[in-house]
Amino acid sequence: MSILPAPPSPIQLLDLAAEHAALQPALSEAVAEVMASAAFIQGPAVGQFAAELGGYLGGTHITPCANGTDALTLALMSLRLPAGAEIIIPAFTYVATLEAAALLGLKPVLVDALPDTFNIDPVAVDAALTPRTGAIVAVHLFGQCADLEALRAISTRHGIPLIEDNAQALGASFTFANGETAYAGTVGEVGTTSFFPSKNLGCLGDGGALITHDATRAALLHQLANHGQSRKYHHQHIGLNSRLDTLQAALLRVKLRQLPTNTAARQAVAARYDTALAAVPGISIPARDARSSHVFHQYTVQVKEAGRRDELQHFLKSCGVPTMIYYPLPVHAQPAYAYLGYQAGQFPMAERLCGAVLSLPIHPLLTAEQVDYVAQYVGEFFK
Ligand SMILES: *Cc1c(COP(=O)(O)O)cnc(C)c1O
């Protein structure tokens, strides 16, 4: 291989400093306002942000909370399931999805992923149902909706609540066979999301929210996230202390205004990668589900030849291109979840994906030149 030129400008997986610099006056003003009000807990910005996010998602109830993992915990708590109820969860996901169920004394039941979209396999969900199934948790992985048509049908047919872990796909939408279009997170009984800084809508610390159409459930979620209290010092439920800081809410109000532009920028980066990488023989580009928009939290390719993924990652690193592996180990192979008793080989697709996936840099400020540079060296590797 020839001597490599340096990248057009340093390529990062994410450039939050630059994104925030562009919003600096508004962000600083938001912080100053909260400081002046000194209403750090449940200040007005929390409700204002919740209303604005609900509006963005087509008009739905939002319950802000402390982080995306708590959102999953609160969603499950709101279902009031008996101890040991089975929660169907994808084997190919971030560990938080599993953690919430396990901490509540519920039983995670894993099902395999689809080979092309990486999302939960609805046929496997159907096969995993038992009389003890308490909920199905779908994750809209990397920014594209899981098969909400099939999942909603299963949920309705069996009366099993669907929870959507929407930490990675805020703003994505899904069109059903009947022509109805809905935002990710608004289809099931409860949707959850995270404002971890690297998510598509990130705050400057930890944050999360729950999404529901049901006003009664929204009221319950508000209570559960705030010590189970109906009013101060009156506790109806055993709850959590899981509130979104006023400061984060104020910052999120500024960042939410930028989300549609940022999503379009991510989609443009993905489209450019698609064109540049479609003909590279050694990889497959992310599969698009025609029923879902894709907000490209990650742009994740699959390396076809077993064992070459790590080599590609090292090669790209030597060219100044950082990449990430989401996720290197399926959840059933994590020591913490050995107690569930799953064996290697039980979820072949999740296991294969963990060895094949590579997420390329994608963020709203990535330039066309940088995308071309990355694509060029991915192509170079397979020559
Ligand atoms: C980030 C993430 C979470 C957890 O969110 P936190 O705010 O970090 O607790 C849960 N599920 C998925 C799929 C995620 O990507």
Short mmCIF file of C-alpha atoms and ligand atoms in Angstrom, two decimals, residues 67-70 72 93-94 96-97 139 141 165 167-168 194-196 199 206-207 297 327, ligand 1:
data_model
loop_
_atom_site.label_atom_id
_atom_site.label_comp_id
_atom_site.label_asym_id
_atom_site.label_seq_id
_atom_site.Cartn_x
_atom_site.Cartn_y
_atom_site.Cartn_z
CA ASN A 67 -30.74 8.82 32.48
CA GLY A 68 -31.78 6.28 29.84
CA THR A 69 -31.17 3.30 32.11
CA ASP A 70 -33.49 4.72 34.76
CA LEU A 72 -36.01 1.60 31.25
CA THR A 93 -27.98 -4.44 22.47
CA TYR A 94 -26.33 -2.23 25.04
CA ALA A 96 -28.54 -1.21 30.04
CA THR A 97 -31.57 -2.77 28.36
CA VAL A 139 -34.32 -1.49 20.83
CA LEU A 141 -30.52 0.00 17.28
CA ASP A 165 -35.74 1.52 24.04
CA ALA A 167 -31.98 5.78 23.20
CA GLN A 168 -30.48 5.62 19.70
CA SER A 194 -31.29 8.82 26.82
CA PHE A 195 -29.62 12.21 26.62
CA PHE A 196 -26.15 10.80 27.30
CA LYS A 199 -26.69 10.35 21.71
CA ASP A 206 -26.65 12.45 32.13
CA GLY A 207 -30.32 12.66 31.27
CA HIS A 297 -26.83 7.33 15.57
CA TYR A 327 -20.88 -4.26 20.63
C1 LIG B 1 -27.31 4.72 25.86
C2 LIG B 1 -28.26 3.62 25.90
C3 LIG B 1 -28.98 3.31 27.07
C4 LIG B 1 -28.68 3.93 28.41
O1 LIG B 1 -28.74 5.28 28.49
P1 LIG B 1 -27.97 6.02 29.71
O2 LIG B 1 -28.53 7.41 29.63
O3 LIG B 1 -26.51 5.96 29.43
O4 LIG B 1 -28.34 5.35 30.98
C5 LIG B 1 -29.93 2.31 27.01
N1 LIG B 1 -30.16 1.63 25.88
C6 LIG B 1 -29.48 1.88 24.75
C7 LIG B 1 -29.80 1.09 23.53
C8 LIG B 1 -28.50 2.87 24.72
O5 LIG B 1 -27.83 3.10 23.59
#
